[in-house]
Amino acid sequence: MSEPLHYDVVVAGGGLVGASAARALAERGLRVALFERRYCGAQASGVNYGGVRCQGRPEEQLPLAMRARRLWDRLPELVGIDGEFVRSGHLRLARREADLEPLDAWSAMARTHGLETEVFRGAAFRQRFPWLGDGAVGGSLCLSDGHANPRLVSPAFARAARALGADVRERTPITAIAHDGVRFQLTAQPAEGDTLRVSADWLLNTSGAWANHIAGTFGERVPMHPIYPNMWVTEPLPKCIGHNLGVYGGGVYARQVERGNCVIGGGRGTGNGEYAQPSADTTRAVMREACALVPALRNALLIRTWSGVEGETPDNNPIIGASRTTPRLLHAFGFSGGGFLLAPGVGEVLADLVTQGETVTPIDAFGIDRFTQVASNAALA
């Protein structure tokens, strides 16, 4: 066994949230180590749909979402590439007239947070979006939203963290973890080489769908379960999707990249909590709905399907913030399929909490005790 290593902060999990946090902390001059059991960005962070979307989020997420959105405009400065980020606008479609009222209400709420959207209906909707089919009767357009390539963005944050001095260790799972009353004591096992002994003043739990392994170690296991988003991509097509698309109430989402391929998703794949695979039946069913929304997709060839493993919480909000049982333990997981946009902002928030003890971005709604307190009450009943 090697000699012990000490860091100011250990980040457990090399997805986009963990890599963003490692980059932000290293930039602020801290000694940081990031441990990833596989490869950085190889799980949900690297295989998600790629939507960079503020629209449609619950109000409690908007301050964090808008902080994160500003960072997406700085990707070349932050990580050295643009990640194929395109400010395409996000069009949230209404399938029926009754869906337009909640779109109006959301637009009014978002405006109080400084986010502008415009709701279209009737003849104005048809005139503005002639490429849409009869499956939609209106929609809300947020021009500041967009999309990016997760397979490029997620690893880029890990490389940027390493370039700033973070010790990024892939294929190195953490095998044991404890707090001795002063510091965190960990062991990690590289794929090659001796077992590592590590101590740290801070521990960041950014382990995605597997974060309960750490949360549970410190008495904070939450009712999170794995989900397997179902996605696919078409052959290159002539330009047919003008904006990143979503649907009020969910069910299907779609975007078209510069090469002409259309990335489409909806429904769930299958998995065992560790690995995921897409569902052919789900793909066929959702593709029919996608064709009703965008007729140009009819007869398009699908060239690849995929899925990933993400953690979903009961209220679909993430867990972000301090442990209630252990000093200097921070959690950031459970993004429920909506973490791609948020991750750079979450990394900055975690860096704030480590270096300043607080953050200007409201995160009270994401406290882990909203679930652990419920669990305690249930146990007493």
CSV table of C-alpha atoms in Angstrom, one decimal:
chain,number,residue,atom,x,y,z
A,1,MET,CA,0.0,0.0,0.0
A,2,SER,CA,1.3,3.4,-0.9
A,3,GLU,CA,2.0,6.3,1.4
A,4,PRO,CA,-1.1,8.4,2.4
A,5,LEU,CA,-2.0,11.3,0.1
A,6,HIS,CA,-3.7,14.4,1.5
A,7,TYR,CA,-6.0,16.8,-0.3
A,8,ASP,CA,-8.1,19.8,0.6
A,9,VAL,CA,-11.0,18.3,-1.3
A,10,VAL,CA,-11.8,14.8,-2.6
A,11,VAL,CA,-14.5,14.6,-5.3
A,12,ALA,CA,-16.1,11.2,-5.6
A,13,GLY,CA,-17.5,10.8,-9.1
A,14,GLY,CA,-16.2,12.1,-12.4
A,15,GLY,CA,-19.5,13.0,-14.1
A,16,LEU,CA,-20.1,16.5,-15.3
A,17,VAL,CA,-21.0,17.8,-11.8
A,18,GLY,CA,-17.9,16.3,-10.2
A,19,ALA,CA,-15.6,17.4,-12.9
A,20,SER,CA,-17.1,20.9,-12.9
A,21,ALA,CA,-16.6,21.1,-9.1
A,22,ALA,CA,-13.0,19.9,-9.4
A,23,ARG,CA,-12.3,22.5,-12.1
A,24,ALA,CA,-13.8,25.3,-10.1
A,25,LEU,CA,-12.0,24.3,-6.9
A,26,ALA,CA,-8.6,23.9,-8.6
A,27,GLU,CA,-9.1,27.3,-10.2
A,28,ARG,CA,-9.5,28.7,-6.7
A,29,GLY,CA,-6.1,27.2,-5.7
A,30,LEU,CA,-7.2,24.2,-3.6
A,31,ARG,CA,-5.5,20.8,-3.7
A,32,VAL,CA,-8.2,18.6,-5.3
A,33,ALA,CA,-8.4,14.9,-6.2
A,34,LEU,CA,-11.2,13.5,-8.3
A,35,PHE,CA,-11.8,9.7,-8.2
A,36,GLU,CA,-13.8,8.0,-11.0
A,37,ARG,CA,-14.4,4.3,-11.0
A,38,ARG,CA,-14.6,4.2,-14.8
A,39,TYR,CA,-13.9,7.1,-17.2
A,40,CYS,CA,-14.9,10.8,-16.6
A,41,GLY,CA,-18.2,11.6,-18.4
A,42,ALA,CA,-18.8,7.9,-19.4
A,43,GLN,CA,-22.1,7.5,-17.5
A,44,ALA,CA,-25.2,9.8,-17.6
A,45,SER,CA,-23.1,12.9,-18.1
A,46,GLY,CA,-21.8,11.7,-21.4
A,47,VAL,CA,-24.8,9.9,-22.9
A,48,ASN,CA,-27.7,12.2,-22.1
A,49,TYR,CA,-29.7,14.2,-24.7
A,50,GLY,CA,-27.6,17.3,-24.5
A,51,GLY,CA,-30.3,19.9,-23.8
A,52,VAL,CA,-29.1,23.2,-22.4
A,53,ARG,CA,-32.5,24.3,-21.2
A,54,CYS,CA,-33.8,26.7,-18.6
A,55,GLN,CA,-37.4,26.6,-19.9
A,56,GLY,CA,-39.8,24.3,-18.2
A,57,ARG,CA,-37.9,23.9,-14.9
A,58,PRO,CA,-39.6,24.4,-11.5
A,59,GLU,CA,-39.2,27.9,-10.1
A,60,GLU,CA,-36.8,26.8,-7.3
A,61,GLN,CA,-34.3,25.7,-10.0
A,62,LEU,CA,-34.3,28.9,-12.0
A,63,PRO,CA,-31.7,30.9,-10.1
A,64,LEU,CA,-29.3,27.9,-10.3
A,65,ALA,CA,-30.2,27.2,-14.0
A,66,MET,CA,-29.6,30.8,-15.0
A,67,ARG,CA,-26.2,30.9,-13.2
A,68,ALA,CA,-25.3,27.7,-15.0
A,69,ARG,CA,-26.6,29.0,-18.3
A,70,ARG,CA,-24.2,32.0,-18.2
A,71,LEU,CA,-21.3,29.6,-17.9
A,72,TRP,CA,-22.3,27.7,-21.1
A,73,ASP,CA,-21.5,30.9,-23.0
A,74,ARG,CA,-17.9,30.7,-21.6
A,75,LEU,CA,-17.2,27.1,-22.5
A,76,PRO,CA,-14.1,27.9,-24.7
A,77,GLU,CA,-12.6,29.9,-21.8
A,78,LEU,CA,-13.5,27.4,-19.1
A,79,VAL,CA,-12.6,24.1,-20.8
A,80,GLY,CA,-10.9,24.9,-24.1
A,81,ILE,CA,-13.7,23.8,-26.5
A,82,ASP,CA,-17.2,25.0,-27.4
A,83,GLY,CA,-18.7,21.5,-26.9
A,84,GLU,CA,-20.8,22.1,-30.1
A,85,PHE,CA,-22.9,24.4,-27.9
A,86,VAL,CA,-25.6,26.0,-30.1
A,87,ARG,CA,-28.0,28.7,-28.9
A,88,SER,CA,-30.8,27.2,-30.9
A,89,GLY,CA,-33.7,28.3,-28.7
A,90,HIS,CA,-36.0,25.8,-26.9
A,91,LEU,CA,-39.6,25.4,-28.1
A,92,ARG,CA,-41.9,23.8,-25.5
A,93,LEU,CA,-44.9,22.5,-27.4
A,94,ALA,CA,-48.5,22.2,-26.4
A,95,ARG,CA,-50.4,19.2,-27.7
A,96,ARG,CA,-53.8,20.6,-26.8
A,97,GLU,CA,-55.4,23.9,-26.1
A,98,ALA,CA,-55.5,23.2,-22.4
A,99,ASP,CA,-51.7,23.1,-22.3
A,100,LEU,CA,-51.4,26.7,-23.3
A,101,GLU,CA,-52.6,28.2,-20.0
A,102,PRO,CA,-49.8,26.6,-17.9
A,103,LEU,CA,-47.3,27.7,-20.6
A,104,ASP,CA,-48.6,31.3,-20.1
A,105,ALA,CA,-48.3,31.0,-16.4
A,106,TRP,CA,-44.8,29.6,-16.5
A,107,SER,CA,-43.7,32.4,-18.9
A,108,ALA,CA,-45.1,35.0,-16.5
A,109,MET,CA,-43.3,33.4,-13.5
A,110,ALA,CA,-40.0,33.1,-15.4
A,111,ARG,CA,-40.1,36.7,-16.4
A,112,THR,CA,-39.9,37.6,-12.7
A,113,HIS,CA,-36.5,35.8,-12.7
A,114,GLY,CA,-35.3,37.6,-15.8
A,115,LEU,CA,-35.9,34.8,-18.2
A,116,GLU,CA,-37.9,35.8,-21.3
A,117,THR,CA,-40.2,33.4,-23.2
A,118,GLU,CA,-42.9,34.0,-25.8
A,119,VAL,CA,-46.0,31.8,-26.1
A,120,PHE,CA,-47.4,31.2,-29.6
A,121,ARG,CA,-50.9,29.9,-30.6
A,122,GLY,CA,-53.3,29.8,-33.4
A,123,ALA,CA,-52.4,31.3,-36.8
A,124,ALA,CA,-49.3,33.0,-35.3
A,125,PHE,CA,-48.0,29.6,-34.2
A,126,ARG,CA,-48.5,28.1,-37.7
A,127,GLN,CA,-46.9,31.0,-39.4
A,128,ARG,CA,-43.9,31.0,-37.2
A,129,PHE,CA,-43.3,27.3,-37.2
A,130,PRO,CA,-44.6,25.9,-40.5
A,131,TRP,CA,-42.3,22.8,-40.2
A,132,LEU,CA,-44.4,21.5,-37.3
A,133,GLY,CA,-47.3,19.1,-37.8
A,134,ASP,CA,-50.8,18.8,-36.4
A,135,GLY,CA,-49.5,17.1,-33.2
A,136,ALA,CA,-48.9,20.6,-31.7
A,137,VAL,CA,-51.3,23.5,-31.3
A,138,GLY,CA,-49.0,26.0,-29.8
A,139,GLY,CA,-45.7,26.4,-27.8
A,140,SER,CA,-43.5,28.6,-25.7
A,141,LEU,CA,-40.2,29.7,-27.2
A,142,CYS,CA,-37.1,30.5,-25.1
A,143,LEU,CA,-34.5,31.9,-27.4
A,144,SER,CA,-31.6,31.8,-24.9
A,145,ASP,CA,-31.7,28.0,-24.5
A,146,GLY,CA,-29.8,25.6,-26.7
A,147,HIS,CA,-28.0,22.2,-26.9
A,148,ALA,CA,-24.5,20.8,-26.8
A,149,ASN,CA,-22.7,17.5,-27.3
A,150,PRO,CA,-22.4,15.7,-23.9
A,151,ARG,CA,-19.8,13.3,-25.3
A,152,LEU,CA,-17.5,16.3,-25.7
A,153,VAL,CA,-18.5,18.5,-22.8
A,154,SER,CA,-18.2,16.1,-19.9
A,155,PRO,CA,-14.7,14.8,-20.5
A,156,ALA,CA,-13.6,18.4,-21.3
A,157,PHE,CA,-14.4,19.6,-17.8
A,158,ALA,CA,-12.2,16.7,-16.4
A,159,ARG,CA,-9.3,17.7,-18.6
A,160,ALA,CA,-9.7,21.3,-17.6
A,161,ALA,CA,-9.6,20.4,-13.9
A,162,ARG,CA,-6.4,18.4,-14.5
A,163,ALA,CA,-4.8,21.3,-16.4
A,164,LEU,CA,-5.5,23.5,-13.4
A,165,GLY,CA,-3.7,21.1,-11.1
A,166,ALA,CA,-6.4,18.7,-9.9
A,167,ASP,CA,-5.4,15.1,-9.5
A,168,VAL,CA,-7.9,13.3,-11.7
A,169,ARG,CA,-7.8,9.5,-11.3
A,170,GLU,CA,-9.9,7.5,-13.7
A,171,ARG,CA,-10.5,3.7,-13.2
A,172,THR,CA,-9.9,4.3,-9.5
A,173,PRO,CA,-13.0,3.4,-7.4
A,174,ILE,CA,-13.1,4.5,-3.8
A,175,THR,CA,-13.4,1.2,-1.8
A,176,ALA,CA,-13.7,2.5,1.8
A,177,ILE,CA,-14.6,5.8,3.4
A,178,ALA,CA,-14.9,7.1,6.9
A,179,HIS,CA,-14.6,10.3,8.9
A,180,ASP,CA,-12.3,10.2,11.9
A,181,GLY,CA,-13.7,13.3,13.6
A,182,VAL,CA,-11.2,15.6,11.9
A,183,ARG,CA,-10.8,14.4,8.3
A,184,PHE,CA,-12.1,12.0,5.8
A,185,GLN,CA,-10.1,8.8,5.4
A,186,LEU,CA,-10.4,6.9,2.2
A,187,THR,CA,-8.9,4.0,0.3
A,188,ALA,CA,-9.0,3.7,-3.5
A,189,GLN,CA,-8.0,1.0,-5.8
A,190,PRO,CA,-6.5,1.9,-9.2
A,191,ALA,CA,-7.0,-0.5,-12.1
A,192,GLU,CA,-3.2,-0.8,-12.1
A,193,GLY,CA,-1.0,-0.2,-9.1
A,194,ASP,CA,-1.1,-0.3,-5.3
A,195,THR,CA,-4.1,0.6,-3.2
A,196,LEU,CA,-4.1,4.3,-2.3
A,197,ARG,CA,-4.7,5.7,1.2
A,198,VAL,CA,-6.2,9.2,1.1
A,199,SER,CA,-7.2,11.9,3.6
A,200,ALA,CA,-9.2,15.0,2.9
A,201,ASP,CA,-10.6,18.0,4.7
A,202,TRP,CA,-13.7,18.0,2.4
A,203,LEU,CA,-15.6,15.3,0.5
A,204,LEU,CA,-17.9,16.0,-2.4
A,205,ASN,CA,-20.4,13.2,-3.2
A,206,THR,CA,-21.1,13.6,-6.9
A,207,SER,CA,-21.6,9.9,-7.7
A,208,GLY,CA,-24.8,10.2,-9.7
A,209,ALA,CA,-27.1,7.2,-9.5
A,210,TRP,CA,-24.6,5.5,-7.1
A,211,ALA,CA,-24.4,8.4,-4.6
A,212,ASN,CA,-26.4,6.5,-2.0
A,213,HIS,CA,-23.3,4.4,-1.4
A,214,ILE,CA,-21.7,7.4,0.2
A,215,ALA,CA,-24.8,9.1,1.5
A,216,GLY,CA,-25.8,5.9,3.2
A,217,THR,CA,-22.4,5.5,4.8
A,218,PHE,CA,-23.0,8.7,6.7
A,219,GLY,CA,-26.6,7.9,7.6
A,220,GLU,CA,-28.3,10.0,4.8
A,221,ARG,CA,-29.6,7.4,2.3
A,222,VAL,CA,-32.4,9.0,0.2
A,223,PRO,CA,-35.3,7.4,-1.7
A,224,MET,CA,-33.6,7.7,-5.1
A,225,HIS,CA,-34.0,5.1,-7.9
A,226,PRO,CA,-32.3,4.6,-11.2
A,227,ILE,CA,-33.9,5.7,-14.5
A,228,TYR,CA,-32.8,4.9,-18.0
A,229,PRO,CA,-33.6,7.6,-20.5
A,230,ASN,CA,-34.3,6.3,-24.0
A,231,MET,CA,-32.6,8.1,-27.0
A,232,TRP,CA,-31.8,7.6,-30.6
A,233,VAL,CA,-30.4,9.5,-33.6
A,234,THR,CA,-31.4,9.6,-37.3
A,235,GLU,CA,-29.4,9.7,-40.5
A,236,PRO,CA,-28.5,13.2,-41.6
A,237,LEU,CA,-31.6,15.0,-42.9
A,238,PRO,CA,-32.3,18.3,-44.6
A,239,LYS,CA,-32.9,21.0,-42.1
A,240,CYS,CA,-36.3,20.3,-40.5
A,241,ILE,CA,-36.1,21.1,-36.7
A,242,GLY,CA,-35.7,24.8,-36.1
A,243,HIS,CA,-35.3,24.7,-32.3
A,244,ASN,CA,-34.5,22.3,-29.5
A,245,LEU,CA,-38.0,20.7,-28.9
A,246,GLY,CA,-39.8,19.6,-25.8
A,247,VAL,CA,-43.4,18.9,-25.0
A,248,TYR,CA,-45.5,20.2,-22.1
A,249,GLY,CA,-46.1,17.1,-19.9
A,250,GLY,CA,-43.1,15.3,-21.4
A,251,GLY,CA,-43.1,12.3,-23.8
A,252,VAL,CA,-40.7,13.4,-26.6
A,253,TYR,CA,-37.8,15.7,-27.2
A,254,ALA,CA,-35.8,16.4,-30.3
A,255,ARG,CA,-33.0,18.5,-31.7
A,256,GLN,CA,-31.1,18.6,-35.0
A,257,VAL,CA,-27.3,19.1,-35.2
A,258,GLU,CA,-25.3,20.9,-37.8
A,259,ARG,CA,-24.5,17.7,-39.7
A,260,GLY,CA,-28.3,17.1,-40.1
A,261,ASN,CA,-28.8,14.2,-37.7
A,262,CYS,CA,-31.8,14.5,-35.5
A,263,VAL,CA,-31.3,13.5,-31.8
A,264,ILE,CA,-34.6,12.3,-30.4
A,265,GLY,CA,-35.6,10.9,-27.0
A,266,GLY,CA,-38.5,9.9,-24.9
A,267,GLY,CA,-39.7,7.2,-22.5
A,268,ARG,CA,-37.4,4.8,-20.7
A,269,GLY,CA,-35.0,2.1,-21.6
A,270,THR,CA,-34.2,-0.8,-19.2
A,271,GLY,CA,-31.4,-1.6,-16.9
A,272,ASN,CA,-30.2,-3.3,-13.7
A,273,GLY,CA,-29.0,-0.2,-11.8
A,274,GLU,CA,-25.5,-0.6,-13.1
A,275,TYR,CA,-25.9,-0.7,-16.9
A,276,ALA,CA,-28.7,0.5,-19.3
A,277,GLN,CA,-30.0,-0.4,-22.7
A,278,PRO,CA,-32.6,1.3,-24.9
A,279,SER,CA,-36.0,-0.2,-25.6
A,280,ALA,CA,-37.0,-0.9,-29.2
A,281,ASP,CA,-40.7,-0.8,-28.3
A,282,THR,CA,-40.4,2.5,-26.6
A,283,THR,CA,-38.4,3.9,-29.5
A,284,ARG,CA,-41.0,2.9,-32.0
A,285,ALA,CA,-43.9,4.4,-29.9
A,286,VAL,CA,-42.2,7.7,-29.2
A,287,MET,CA,-40.9,8.0,-32.8
A,288,ARG,CA,-44.5,7.9,-34.0
A,289,GLU,CA,-45.3,10.8,-31.7
A,290,ALA,CA,-42.2,12.6,-32.9
A,291,CYS,CA,-43.4,12.2,-36.5
A,292,ALA,CA,-46.7,13.8,-35.6
A,293,LEU,CA,-44.9,16.8,-34.3
A,294,VAL,CA,-42.3,17.0,-37.1
A,295,PRO,CA,-43.6,15.3,-40.3
A,296,ALA,CA,-40.2,15.5,-42.0
A,297,LEU,CA,-39.0,12.7,-39.6
A,298,ARG,CA,-41.3,10.2,-41.4
A,299,ASN,CA,-39.3,7.5,-43.1
A,300,ALA,CA,-36.0,8.7,-41.5
A,301,LEU,CA,-33.6,5.9,-40.8
A,302,LEU,CA,-32.5,5.5,-37.2
A,303,ILE,CA,-28.8,4.8,-37.0
A,304,ARG,CA,-28.1,4.4,-33.3
A,305,THR,CA,-30.0,4.1,-30.0
A,306,TRP,CA,-28.7,4.3,-26.5
A,307,SER,CA,-29.5,4.8,-22.8
A,308,GLY,CA,-27.7,5.7,-19.6
A,309,VAL,CA,-28.2,5.4,-15.8
A,310,GLU,CA,-29.4,8.4,-13.8
A,311,GLY,CA,-30.7,8.8,-10.3
A,312,GLU,CA,-34.3,10.2,-9.9
A,313,THR,CA,-35.7,11.6,-6.7
A,314,PRO,CA,-39.3,11.6,-5.6
A,315,ASP,CA,-39.8,15.3,-6.3
A,316,ASN,CA,-37.5,15.4,-9.4
A,317,ASN,CA,-35.3,18.0,-7.8
A,318,PRO,CA,-31.6,17.4,-7.2
A,319,ILE,CA,-29.9,17.0,-3.8
A,320,ILE,CA,-27.3,19.8,-3.5
A,321,GLY,CA,-25.7,21.1,-0.3
A,322,ALA,CA,-24.3,20.2,3.1
A,323,SER,CA,-24.7,16.9,4.9
A,324,ARG,CA,-26.8,17.1,8.0
A,325,THR,CA,-24.7,14.4,9.8
A,326,THR,CA,-21.1,14.9,8.8
A,327,PRO,CA,-19.0,18.2,8.7
A,328,ARG,CA,-17.5,19.2,5.4
A,329,LEU,CA,-19.4,16.5,3.4
A,330,LEU,CA,-21.3,18.0,0.4
A,331,HIS,CA,-23.8,16.2,-1.7
A,332,ALA,CA,-24.7,16.9,-5.4
A,333,PHE,CA,-26.7,14.2,-7.1
A,334,GLY,CA,-30.2,13.0,-8.0
A,335,PHE,CA,-30.6,15.3,-11.0
A,336,SER,CA,-33.5,13.2,-12.3
A,337,GLY,CA,-32.6,13.6,-16.0
A,338,GLY,CA,-32.2,17.4,-15.9
A,339,GLY,CA,-28.6,17.9,-14.8
A,340,PHE,CA,-26.7,18.7,-18.0
A,341,LEU,CA,-27.5,22.4,-18.1
A,342,LEU,CA,-27.1,22.7,-14.3
A,343,ALA,CA,-23.8,21.0,-13.8
A,344,PRO,CA,-21.4,23.8,-14.4
A,345,GLY,CA,-23.4,26.0,-12.1
A,346,VAL,CA,-23.5,23.3,-9.4
A,347,GLY,CA,-19.7,23.0,-9.6
A,348,GLU,CA,-19.4,26.7,-8.9
A,349,VAL,CA,-21.9,26.5,-6.0
A,350,LEU,CA,-20.0,23.6,-4.4
A,351,ALA,CA,-16.8,25.6,-4.8
A,352,ASP,CA,-18.5,28.5,-3.1
A,353,LEU,CA,-19.5,26.3,-0.2
A,354,VAL,CA,-16.0,25.0,0.3
A,355,THR,CA,-14.2,28.3,0.0
A,356,GLN,CA,-16.7,30.7,1.4
A,357,GLY,CA,-19.0,28.6,3.5
A,358,GLU,CA,-22.0,29.9,1.6
A,359,THR,CA,-23.3,30.7,-1.9
A,360,VAL,CA,-25.4,33.5,-3.3
A,361,THR,CA,-27.4,31.0,-5.3
A,362,PRO,CA,-30.5,29.7,-3.5
A,363,ILE,CA,-30.2,26.0,-2.9
A,364,ASP,CA,-32.4,25.5,0.3
A,365,ALA,CA,-35.0,23.6,-1.8
A,366,PHE,CA,-32.4,20.9,-2.6
A,367,GLY,CA,-31.3,20.0,1.0
A,368,ILE,CA,-30.9,16.3,1.7
A,369,ASP,CA,-32.9,16.6,4.9
A,370,ARG,CA,-36.2,17.0,2.9
A,371,PHE,CA,-35.9,13.2,2.4
A,372,THR,CA,-34.0,12.0,5.4
A,373,GLN,CA,-36.4,13.9,7.8
A,374,VAL,CA,-39.3,12.2,6.1
A,375,ALA,CA,-37.5,8.8,6.5
A,376,SER,CA,-37.0,9.5,10.2
A,377,ASN,CA,-40.6,10.5,10.7
A,378,ALA,CA,-41.8,7.3,8.9
A,379,ALA,CA,-39.6,5.2,11.1
A,380,LEU,CA,-41.2,6.7,14.3
A,381,ALA,CA,-44.7,6.2,13.0
